[in-house]
XYZ file of C-alpha atoms in Angstrom:
713
model
C 223.741 241.156 14.447
C 226.787 242.940 13.145
C 224.958 246.240 12.615
C 226.119 248.831 10.063
C 228.001 251.870 11.334
C 225.929 254.594 12.958
C 226.843 258.091 11.764
C 227.221 260.961 14.157
C 225.020 263.985 13.607
C 226.672 266.838 11.729
C 226.066 270.316 13.194
C 225.080 273.157 10.903
C 227.838 275.742 10.703
C 228.179 279.167 9.158
C 230.811 279.152 6.374
C 233.309 281.962 5.840
C 233.700 283.672 2.514
C 235.615 281.836 -0.190
C 238.101 284.686 -0.736
C 239.398 284.329 2.797
C 243.124 283.509 2.814
C 243.647 279.822 3.635
C 245.603 279.164 6.820
C 245.928 276.618 9.571
C 243.072 277.288 11.932
C 245.556 277.228 14.813
C 249.324 276.770 14.905
C 251.089 273.435 14.962
C 253.375 272.839 17.950
C 255.283 269.649 17.066
C 257.938 268.208 19.322
C 260.522 268.993 16.669
C 261.005 269.241 12.943
C 262.845 265.955 12.606
C 262.874 263.710 9.596
C 263.463 266.120 6.741
C 260.068 267.838 6.927
C 261.237 271.037 8.580
C 260.057 274.507 7.637
C 261.732 277.814 8.575
C 261.082 278.455 12.241
C 257.999 280.609 12.702
C 256.447 279.600 9.381
C 254.379 276.723 7.971
C 253.563 276.039 4.339
C 249.900 275.584 3.431
C 248.637 274.834 -0.074
C 245.737 276.803 -1.473
C 243.075 274.649 -3.108
C 243.197 276.858 -6.178
C 246.973 277.191 -6.557
C 249.962 274.935 -7.156
C 252.549 276.563 -4.894
C 251.338 276.967 -1.301
C 252.375 280.336 0.134
C 254.280 280.280 3.432
C 252.204 281.501 6.361
C 253.444 282.833 9.648
C 253.072 280.520 12.614
C 250.392 282.036 14.797
C 251.847 281.673 18.256
C 251.246 285.355 18.726
C 247.632 284.929 17.552
C 247.152 282.365 20.305
C 248.155 284.933 22.892
C 245.845 287.521 21.375
C 242.831 285.205 21.265
C 243.385 283.812 24.737
C 242.809 280.243 25.874
C 240.702 278.919 23.008
C 238.608 275.770 23.528
C 239.749 272.929 21.239
C 236.145 272.310 20.256
C 235.980 275.870 18.954
C 239.128 275.199 16.984
C 237.495 272.138 15.444
C 234.385 274.139 14.583
C 236.550 276.710 12.838
C 238.266 273.936 10.903
C 234.854 272.624 9.932
C 233.829 276.091 8.750
C 236.949 276.239 6.635
C 236.263 272.900 4.956
C 232.605 273.649 4.399
C 233.558 276.898 2.671
C 235.626 275.007 0.091
C 233.766 273.408 -2.866
C 233.478 269.667 -2.338
C 235.688 268.861 -5.333
C 238.584 270.777 -3.717
C 238.305 269.562 -0.115
C 240.736 266.696 -0.518
C 243.253 269.171 -1.989
C 242.790 271.381 1.046
C 243.485 268.347 3.236
C 246.681 267.694 1.275
C 247.690 271.290 1.902
C 247.415 270.642 5.636
C 249.501 267.514 5.169
C 252.268 269.594 3.607
C 252.339 271.755 6.753
C 252.848 268.838 9.147
C 256.482 268.157 10.113
C 257.634 264.575 9.676
C 258.324 262.373 12.650
C 261.773 260.880 12.923
C 262.411 257.158 12.642
C 262.612 256.857 16.427
C 258.942 257.824 16.682
C 257.664 255.898 13.648
C 257.545 252.641 15.622
C 254.880 250.027 16.396
C 254.328 251.364 19.934
C 253.112 254.664 18.461
C 250.928 253.175 15.731
C 247.243 254.123 15.662
C 245.196 250.975 15.036
C 242.195 250.902 12.720
C 243.500 253.309 10.072
C 243.674 252.393 6.394
C 247.227 253.736 6.217
C 250.011 253.624 8.788
C 249.571 256.445 11.298
C 251.876 257.283 14.205
C 250.982 259.475 17.186
C 253.176 260.808 19.988
C 251.836 262.746 22.961
C 253.079 264.116 26.274
C 252.174 266.713 28.868
C 254.590 269.625 29.211
C 255.629 271.471 32.355
C 252.730 273.894 32.008
C 250.213 271.069 32.054
C 249.473 271.280 28.330
C 249.320 268.372 25.917
C 251.899 268.316 23.125
C 251.078 266.141 20.126
C 252.920 265.159 16.965
C 251.741 262.742 14.297
C 252.684 261.337 10.916
C 251.459 258.876 8.283
C 252.620 257.170 5.097
C 249.442 258.525 3.436
C 249.177 262.191 2.585
C 245.421 262.271 3.227
C 245.940 260.725 6.650
C 248.725 263.235 7.325
C 246.194 265.941 6.526
C 243.782 264.548 9.113
C 246.589 264.403 11.650
C 247.611 267.987 10.894
C 244.075 269.216 11.548
C 243.790 267.383 14.861
C 247.246 268.448 16.017
C 246.460 272.072 15.135
C 243.258 271.870 17.187
C 244.423 269.905 20.241
C 248.108 270.680 20.623
C 248.533 272.946 23.639
C 245.172 272.035 25.172
C 244.740 270.901 28.751
C 244.240 267.113 29.153
C 240.661 267.674 30.327
C 239.937 269.731 27.226
C 241.195 266.906 25.030
C 238.851 264.498 26.810
C 235.933 266.895 26.349
C 236.154 266.665 22.561
C 233.244 264.607 21.272
C 233.562 262.437 18.141
C 230.557 264.335 16.780
C 232.807 267.410 16.641
C 234.738 265.616 13.896
C 231.719 264.846 11.720
C 231.885 268.055 9.650
C 235.541 267.354 8.894
C 234.674 263.985 7.363
C 233.379 265.652 4.207
C 236.896 265.562 2.781
C 237.427 261.892 3.503
C 235.807 260.367 0.444
C 235.255 256.951 2.057
C 233.937 255.842 5.443
C 237.038 253.769 6.193
C 239.328 256.723 5.460
C 237.178 259.063 7.565
C 237.624 256.787 10.601
C 241.212 258.064 10.787
C 239.881 261.282 12.358
C 238.204 259.343 15.130
C 240.958 256.814 15.801
C 243.644 259.487 16.088
C 241.383 261.429 18.481
C 240.941 258.311 20.619
C 244.728 257.923 20.732
C 245.094 261.542 21.850
C 242.487 261.049 24.564
C 244.235 257.917 25.820
C 247.427 259.940 26.268
C 245.466 262.720 27.974
C 244.039 260.233 30.497
C 247.553 258.975 31.240
C 248.690 262.574 31.786
C 245.866 263.205 34.276
C 246.693 259.996 36.155
C 250.371 260.979 36.353
C 249.479 264.491 37.559
C 247.270 263.027 40.310
C 249.956 260.567 41.371
C 247.952 257.514 40.360
C 250.068 254.559 39.322
C 248.936 252.894 36.115
C 246.765 249.868 36.809
C 248.147 246.526 35.757
C 247.093 245.300 32.337
C 244.386 242.718 31.752
C 245.704 239.202 31.115
C 246.242 238.394 27.461
C 247.566 235.902 24.934
C 249.874 236.992 22.115
C 249.997 234.816 19.000
C 253.148 235.264 16.932
C 253.612 234.905 13.186
C 255.133 231.462 13.774
C 252.013 230.373 15.690
C 253.740 230.448 19.072
C 251.592 231.687 21.965
C 252.879 233.917 24.747
C 250.716 234.233 27.874
C 250.718 237.470 29.854
C 249.180 237.103 33.312
C 248.180 234.062 35.331
C 244.625 233.900 33.996
C 245.958 233.836 30.437
C 248.440 231.136 31.422
C 245.529 228.991 32.576
C 243.814 229.487 29.212
C 246.998 228.726 27.259
C 247.796 225.573 29.174
C 245.933 223.285 26.757
C 246.503 225.040 23.422
C 249.155 222.402 22.667
C 247.227 219.246 23.605
C 248.517 215.843 24.658
C 249.019 213.701 21.538
C 248.170 210.511 23.409
C 244.758 211.895 24.381
C 244.149 212.974 20.792
C 244.907 209.448 19.570
C 242.703 207.906 22.243
C 239.749 210.115 21.365
C 240.077 209.789 17.580
C 240.305 205.997 17.827
C 237.094 205.813 19.837
C 235.190 208.308 17.667
C 236.108 206.654 14.377
C 235.575 203.071 15.496
C 232.138 203.785 16.961
C 231.022 206.442 14.449
C 230.562 209.166 17.058
C 230.089 212.808 16.092
C 230.924 215.678 18.437
C 229.186 219.066 18.528
C 230.591 221.555 21.027
C 229.988 225.168 21.956
C 232.680 227.846 21.688
C 232.653 228.215 25.487
C 234.084 224.790 26.232
C 236.917 224.156 28.656
C 240.308 224.977 27.018
C 241.543 221.423 27.489
C 238.506 219.969 25.712
C 238.649 222.516 22.891
C 242.359 221.964 22.403
C 241.881 218.212 22.065
C 238.841 218.576 19.786
C 240.517 221.115 17.513
C 243.533 218.832 17.057
C 241.369 215.702 16.666
C 239.342 217.252 13.847
C 242.357 216.845 11.555
C 241.923 213.071 11.891
C 238.132 212.733 12.327
C 235.968 215.206 10.380
C 232.779 214.819 12.423
C 233.773 217.330 15.102
C 232.282 220.811 15.081
C 232.781 223.725 17.478
C 230.342 226.609 17.005
C 227.695 228.781 18.601
C 224.448 227.184 19.757
C 222.508 227.770 16.528
C 224.814 225.693 14.347
C 225.244 222.787 16.750
C 221.969 221.050 15.835
C 222.512 221.616 12.100
C 225.967 220.068 12.366
C 224.528 217.061 14.215
C 222.074 216.452 11.356
C 224.926 216.544 8.828
C 226.891 214.060 10.930
C 223.893 211.729 11.071
C 223.510 212.018 7.302
C 227.192 211.070 6.972
C 226.640 207.869 8.969
C 227.355 208.823 12.585
C 225.385 206.581 14.958
C 225.906 208.716 18.075
C 226.192 212.443 18.744
C 227.928 213.732 21.845
C 226.930 217.265 22.828
C 229.342 219.447 24.764
C 227.189 222.300 26.001
C 224.411 223.035 28.463
C 221.233 220.971 28.621
C 219.037 223.063 26.323
C 221.633 222.522 23.577
C 221.463 218.733 23.846
C 217.652 218.977 23.987
C 217.639 220.987 20.755
C 219.996 218.521 19.064
C 217.758 215.620 20.102
C 214.598 217.352 18.867
C 216.065 218.496 15.528
C 217.461 215.028 14.828
C 214.033 213.559 15.511
C 212.405 216.149 13.251
C 214.904 215.198 10.524
C 214.134 211.474 10.778
C 217.205 210.418 12.790
C 215.420 209.253 15.915
C 217.686 206.171 16.138
C 220.823 208.264 16.461
C 221.809 208.457 20.132
C 222.454 211.855 21.722
C 224.548 212.097 24.875
C 225.335 214.859 27.355
C 228.596 215.093 29.317
C 227.316 214.885 32.883
C 224.892 212.837 34.914
C 223.990 216.068 36.752
C 221.934 218.894 35.325
C 224.008 221.294 33.202
C 222.114 224.507 33.706
C 222.175 228.008 32.233
C 221.304 231.255 33.970
C 219.397 232.527 30.918
C 217.458 229.300 30.438
C 216.584 229.324 34.149
C 215.292 232.903 33.893
C 212.992 231.950 31.008
C 211.504 229.042 32.943
C 210.585 231.191 35.955
C 207.090 232.234 36.990
C 208.117 235.865 36.452
C 208.768 235.144 32.774
C 205.411 233.404 32.453
C 203.803 236.542 33.887
C 205.714 238.608 31.283
C 204.237 236.445 28.503
C 200.718 236.558 29.910
C 200.961 240.347 29.989
C 202.124 240.292 26.353
C 199.106 238.218 25.320
C 196.815 241.073 26.436
C 198.126 243.408 23.687
C 197.455 241.887 20.276
C 198.922 241.753 17.748
C 201.998 240.575 19.641
C 205.041 238.481 18.762
C 207.348 236.882 21.301
C 210.997 236.815 20.149
C 212.834 234.371 22.401
C 216.575 233.876 22.546
C 217.612 230.441 21.323
C 219.514 229.859 24.575
C 216.400 228.559 26.312
C 214.926 225.106 26.846
C 212.603 223.365 24.406
C 209.966 223.181 27.137
C 210.130 226.969 27.638
C 209.734 227.552 23.909
C 206.723 225.214 23.790
C 204.907 226.782 26.720
C 205.664 230.291 25.451
C 204.392 229.522 21.952
C 201.047 228.420 23.340
C 200.686 231.680 25.262
C 201.801 234.001 22.456
C 203.118 233.312 18.924
C 206.872 232.836 19.259
C 209.961 232.876 17.048
C 213.468 232.070 18.260
C 216.433 234.286 17.506
C 220.189 234.380 17.922
C 222.442 237.269 18.845
C 223.379 237.579 15.162
C 219.834 237.738 13.733
C 217.757 239.279 16.538
C 217.845 242.834 15.154
C 216.936 241.724 11.631
C 214.156 239.511 13.004
C 212.556 242.296 15.025
C 212.856 244.895 12.270
C 211.297 242.530 9.730
C 208.453 241.689 12.106
C 207.649 245.375 12.603
C 207.812 245.946 8.853
C 205.622 242.969 7.991
C 202.854 243.268 10.605
C 201.253 246.718 11.091
C 200.773 247.846 14.696
C 202.796 244.919 16.052
C 204.037 244.681 19.645
C 207.304 242.774 20.055
C 208.203 241.138 23.356
C 211.838 240.026 23.635
C 213.382 237.815 26.321
C 214.871 236.527 28.473
C 218.250 238.349 28.251
C 217.762 241.767 29.846
C 221.093 243.165 28.673
C 220.419 242.167 25.083
C 216.915 243.615 25.301
C 218.264 246.929 26.595
C 220.949 246.939 23.900
C 218.361 246.355 21.161
C 216.315 249.271 22.484
C 219.457 251.406 22.634
C 220.334 250.477 19.054
C 216.875 251.433 17.793
C 217.112 254.767 19.619
C 220.422 255.381 17.819
C 218.745 254.523 14.527
C 215.952 257.004 15.262
C 218.361 259.918 14.769
C 219.969 258.508 11.620
C 219.087 259.534 8.093
C 216.638 257.467 6.031
C 219.531 256.360 3.812
C 221.558 255.071 6.764
C 218.535 253.259 8.202
C 217.859 251.622 4.833
C 221.359 250.140 4.910
C 220.329 248.231 8.038
C 216.804 247.333 6.861
C 215.377 248.487 3.510
C 211.767 248.627 4.718
C 212.437 251.140 7.485
C 213.038 254.861 7.732
C 213.253 257.456 10.471
C 209.470 257.637 10.866
C 208.976 253.877 11.163
C 211.818 253.473 13.666
C 210.400 256.197 15.896
C 206.933 254.631 15.695
C 208.125 251.175 16.781
C 210.073 252.306 19.846
C 207.059 252.356 22.234
C 205.960 248.943 20.929
C 209.236 247.174 21.745
C 209.211 245.453 25.147
C 211.874 243.309 26.804
C 212.120 241.175 29.928
C 214.144 242.875 32.664
C 215.197 240.114 35.022
C 217.459 237.703 33.141
C 221.122 237.671 32.191
C 224.093 235.488 31.361
C 226.513 235.187 34.277
C 229.437 235.375 31.859
C 228.478 238.631 30.183
C 227.425 240.130 33.515
C 231.194 240.351 34.181
C 231.602 243.256 31.769
C 230.356 245.962 34.094
C 231.507 249.428 35.174
C 234.965 248.552 36.512
C 235.938 246.595 33.411
C 234.587 249.307 31.090
C 236.488 252.043 32.973
C 239.744 250.150 32.577
C 239.098 249.515 28.878
C 238.493 253.247 28.367
C 241.719 254.116 30.147
C 244.079 251.472 28.759
C 242.480 249.820 25.712
C 240.360 252.516 24.066
C 242.582 252.370 20.976
C 242.359 248.574 20.639
C 239.799 246.630 18.629
C 236.795 245.990 20.894
C 234.576 242.931 20.547
C 231.380 242.446 22.516
C 228.647 239.870 22.604
C 225.141 241.296 22.297
C 224.487 240.047 25.856
C 226.941 242.407 27.584
C 225.736 245.187 29.929
C 224.872 248.561 28.417
C 228.154 250.341 29.229
C 230.189 247.726 27.382
C 227.670 247.716 24.530
C 227.863 251.493 24.107
C 231.652 251.455 24.220
C 231.821 248.743 21.562
C 229.221 250.469 19.379
C 231.305 253.645 19.522
C 234.345 251.603 18.486
C 232.324 250.041 15.693
C 231.421 253.467 14.323
C 235.107 254.093 13.644
C 235.819 250.618 12.290
C 237.368 249.408 15.540
C 234.705 247.132 16.985
C 232.020 244.531 16.538
C 228.856 243.761 18.494
C 227.167 240.451 17.784
C 227.375 236.708 18.242
C 230.421 234.594 19.030
C 230.699 233.816 15.317
C 230.513 237.551 14.483
C 233.378 238.138 16.915
C 235.499 235.369 15.403
C 234.817 236.619 11.862
C 235.753 240.185 12.865
C 239.101 239.097 14.293
C 239.850 237.073 11.168
C 238.914 239.932 8.842
C 241.164 242.427 10.640
C 244.043 239.947 10.605
C 243.560 239.374 6.865
C 243.790 243.128 6.299
C 247.065 243.234 8.229
C 248.452 240.245 6.329
C 247.559 241.849 3.009
C 249.318 245.073 4.051
C 252.331 242.918 5.042
C 253.727 245.537 7.421
C 255.048 244.815 10.909
C 252.084 245.157 13.246
C 250.739 244.299 16.686
C 246.936 243.916 16.555
C 245.157 244.015 19.895
C 241.605 242.736 20.486
C 239.606 243.008 23.725
C 237.510 239.845 24.016
C 234.095 240.898 25.318
C 232.682 237.417 25.701
C 233.430 234.072 27.373
C 237.144 233.283 27.475
C 236.567 229.792 26.085
C 236.474 231.465 22.656
C 240.269 231.678 22.791
C 240.853 228.150 21.472
C 238.908 228.786 18.278
C 240.486 232.219 17.921
C 244.028 230.863 18.250
C 243.263 228.063 15.782
C 241.854 230.558 13.242
C 244.775 232.966 13.671
C 247.307 230.178 13.210
C 245.460 228.957 10.126
C 245.557 232.436 8.583
C 249.242 232.845 9.371
C 249.938 229.491 7.703
C 247.933 230.389 4.594
C 250.093 233.503 4.045
C 253.391 231.827 4.868
C 254.693 231.391 1.328
C 252.773 234.150 -0.494
C 255.293 236.931 0.217
C 258.110 237.923 2.496
C 256.439 237.783 5.877
C 256.143 240.874 8.045
C 256.331 240.491 11.803
C 252.634 240.512 12.755
C 251.338 239.609 16.204
C 247.766 239.219 17.441
C 246.995 239.927 21.100
C 243.746 238.730 22.683
C 242.943 240.599 25.902
C 240.749 239.039 28.611
C 238.929 241.890 30.423
C 238.680 240.081 33.755
C 237.392 241.993 36.771
C 239.947 242.560 39.545
C 237.592 241.009 42.112
C 237.401 237.781 40.112
C 237.883 234.545 41.990
C 238.696 231.083 40.798
C 238.237 227.474 41.735
C 240.951 226.103 43.962
C 241.792 223.320 41.501
C 243.591 224.298 38.296
C 242.781 221.017 36.601
C 240.698 221.491 33.491
C 238.810 218.239 33.972
C 239.303 216.412 37.229
C 236.994 218.407 39.493
C 234.197 219.432 37.213
C 232.009 216.322 37.251
C 231.324 216.868 40.926
C 230.270 220.509 40.686
C 226.694 221.365 41.448
C 226.338 224.022 38.792
C 223.073 225.406 40.071
C 224.594 226.415 43.406
C 227.644 228.593 42.702
C 227.962 229.426 46.404
C 229.289 225.898 46.983
C 232.326 226.526 44.758
C 235.567 226.586 46.713
C 237.264 229.833 45.763
C 240.452 231.765 46.340
C 241.142 235.438 45.496
C 242.607 236.337 42.147
C 242.287 235.024 38.638
C 245.111 232.530 38.575
C 243.041 229.708 37.171
C 239.673 228.057 36.878
C 236.423 229.906 36.353
C 237.454 233.507 36.988
C 234.087 234.314 38.596
C 233.417 237.652 40.245
C 232.079 237.848 43.787
C 229.759 240.613 42.530
C 228.317 238.473 39.739
C 229.627 237.297 36.417
C 232.315 234.925 35.262
C 235.063 235.279 32.696
C 234.329 231.670 31.792
C 231.103 229.750 32.253
C 231.099 227.236 35.137
C 228.152 225.406 33.550
C 230.027 224.886 30.296
C 233.063 223.680 32.222
C 231.051 220.672 33.406
C 231.791 219.261 29.945
C 235.141 217.700 30.765
C 237.488 215.630 28.627
C 237.198 212.808 31.135
C 233.415 212.742 30.668
C 233.725 212.746 26.878
C 236.148 209.829 26.931
C 233.942 207.984 29.433
C 230.871 208.299 27.198
C 232.803 207.283 24.095
C 234.378 204.238 25.725
C 231.036 202.961 27.064
C 229.152 203.242 23.768
C 227.188 201.341 22.665
C 225.478 201.445 26.042
C 224.230 197.872 26.249
C 224.129 197.868 30.053
C 222.289 201.211 30.332
C 225.130 202.752 32.333
C 224.761 206.028 30.429
C 221.037 206.525 30.945
C 221.582 209.708 32.961
C 223.831 211.038 30.189
C 221.209 210.698 27.457
C 219.689 213.903 26.122
C 216.055 214.378 27.055
C 213.451 213.327 24.529
C 210.272 215.106 25.568
C 207.211 212.906 25.800
C 205.493 215.423 28.055
C 202.442 217.325 26.845
C 201.812 221.051 26.813
C 198.818 222.579 28.643
C 196.894 222.372 25.351
C 197.591 218.661 24.994
C 200.363 218.717 22.354
C 203.835 217.207 22.500
C 206.423 219.575 24.007
C 208.980 218.484 21.397
C 206.610 219.278 18.542
C 205.444 222.672 19.806
C 208.913 223.652 21.065
C 210.455 223.078 17.643
C 207.960 225.322 15.846
C 209.569 228.649 16.970
C 212.905 227.265 15.747
C 211.372 226.367 12.379
C 209.921 229.886 12.142
C 213.443 231.234 12.642
C 214.862 228.918 9.974
C 212.228 230.159 7.532
C 213.226 233.743 8.298
C 216.906 232.961 7.795
C 216.180 231.401 4.410
C 213.721 234.005 3.075
C 214.327 237.147 5.185
C 210.564 237.217 5.871
C 208.307 235.847 8.591
C 206.428 232.775 7.420
C 202.772 233.125 6.447
C 201.934 230.680 9.216
C 203.594 232.805 11.892
C 202.005 236.014 10.592
C 198.584 234.291 10.716
C 199.277 233.157 14.292
C 200.182 236.696 15.340
C 197.102 238.265 13.755
C 194.512 235.552 14.401
C 195.930 233.569 17.304
C 197.604 230.179 17.307
C 194.812 228.305 15.521
C 195.843 226.722 12.218
C 195.153 228.829 9.096
C 192.427 227.513 6.824
C 193.489 226.472 3.336
């Protein structure tokens, strides 16, 4: 779920008297007074909120000596006191007075390399460490309000030690936000601070003689749609963004002649995604999405006349497509997987373990209880779980809303989430953050909750602690440390399944308008929305996104970015805008010895990763870490282009050569004697009801309160 911004707590401060002469809390020490904004040396001009002509005030370098080495956080508190002492109607005017005191940067410093991302206006920041080991900052903006923010931060942090800059907490800025007027404008405080802290980290590294670490691999998409790869891993991803036209023609011919639809997950192999994305222009029944939408798309394709559906994903996805088609009356439509071997999933495997069954049996002892299971699990797991404890499926985009609604709708409820341990921990972390928010802020996330209700549900939220996705396991401590050091001022995107450190970092970025935490579709939508904002501004820009999910997303991202660039091509004189997608790949990542996107994958035994032949580095292939986690999913990469073409060419399968490729249709029975397909679909139908109505169905509520017996009419 793309959760609303979480506000930092505002400390209570003692305000000075209103008749106190307005002045900069501490002196500005710019690099120079370039660009026409100079004041007489030793003086700065500050506007009084109640006057038109700001009186000149003496620069307080001598005051600094008298007061000693003042902590920047104390400076910020004094600034906050000053703003709180001014009537709210005049605070913006006070901010403009600070803007008037800030010297302008020269043209040489007002360049893209010094831009602060995530601000409503253009903001530039320059920072260095002087010979005395003190940070020197200068900033500027094309907005006077933003210049005022910059002036306040420069007055507080200029001259501080690098460590002191890093010690400043974003919460220290909360009292200063009262003058902002809007949440998006207030984020300027935070984003400029993050830029200052990035420069402080670089200063510490230089002082300690540490060479800057090499950048993560990335792809840069230009305004003309051209893609520039930076790093060998990125080169491997970019290899198939311009697909072979002959393969496109071959695939489209087969799909159209035999009425074959294709549903594929975002995490597909780049070669496959490149071909599918290009083929969709000629054959409409191709859809690339997250797992939730795949089955819905298959139903629409069947309604449009497709006689076969090929599923490019892991086995539980093809199972779900088969079951939903049957539920919708399309049991004659064939459903085919892309491998004769099992295409597994680490999360699905965790949910089918005896340990997970024990987790559910424990949950059944504490009625009323609801099991919220991630959709990335098998139909059989969902069926067996639903017979132990009433169950509803969820996705990474609706899990928070589902759980909050369940708590609101059923008094005294216990919620048991699984199997993704990282997502469970992140949900708990999110609710703990909500517990310190105001009732108004909580109501923005869910209208039926407040501070009291959130605190009461915390002990009744339980999650499984032994399951994770091998892809999102990659985003651990080393990756997070490098993001903090080199990419803290970039836009951060993170799937809800990432480990807690990456989740917290992305949530912090989200609070200042610089991040998103959610599903793959949430991530794609966030990137598109930020690009649209840049295109509407029509100013030269370089927008950088850290991709905190499986690298297979890049094909859909590039396609969406190119589409947006094309849609703005003739609307106005085009600014030079670039989009950079950063792959945060661990330095200990390893890759398969073959760089072919399709030739080796059919033979992989996906359930035994130790059998993969690997070489050091991230030059190609899976990008899997020897400590756990992969930048791209080896299970998903079993869906090769060669397999897709093989299935298409052999349909209709009159000789039964594709029997092992057919998606499973469950005829097995549950322990209570019901069909697995029937019982396994019910949690999915409960989720669909919630998505349509924003409430749990009466049937599910009855099951939670009275057990799984059918309600009487």
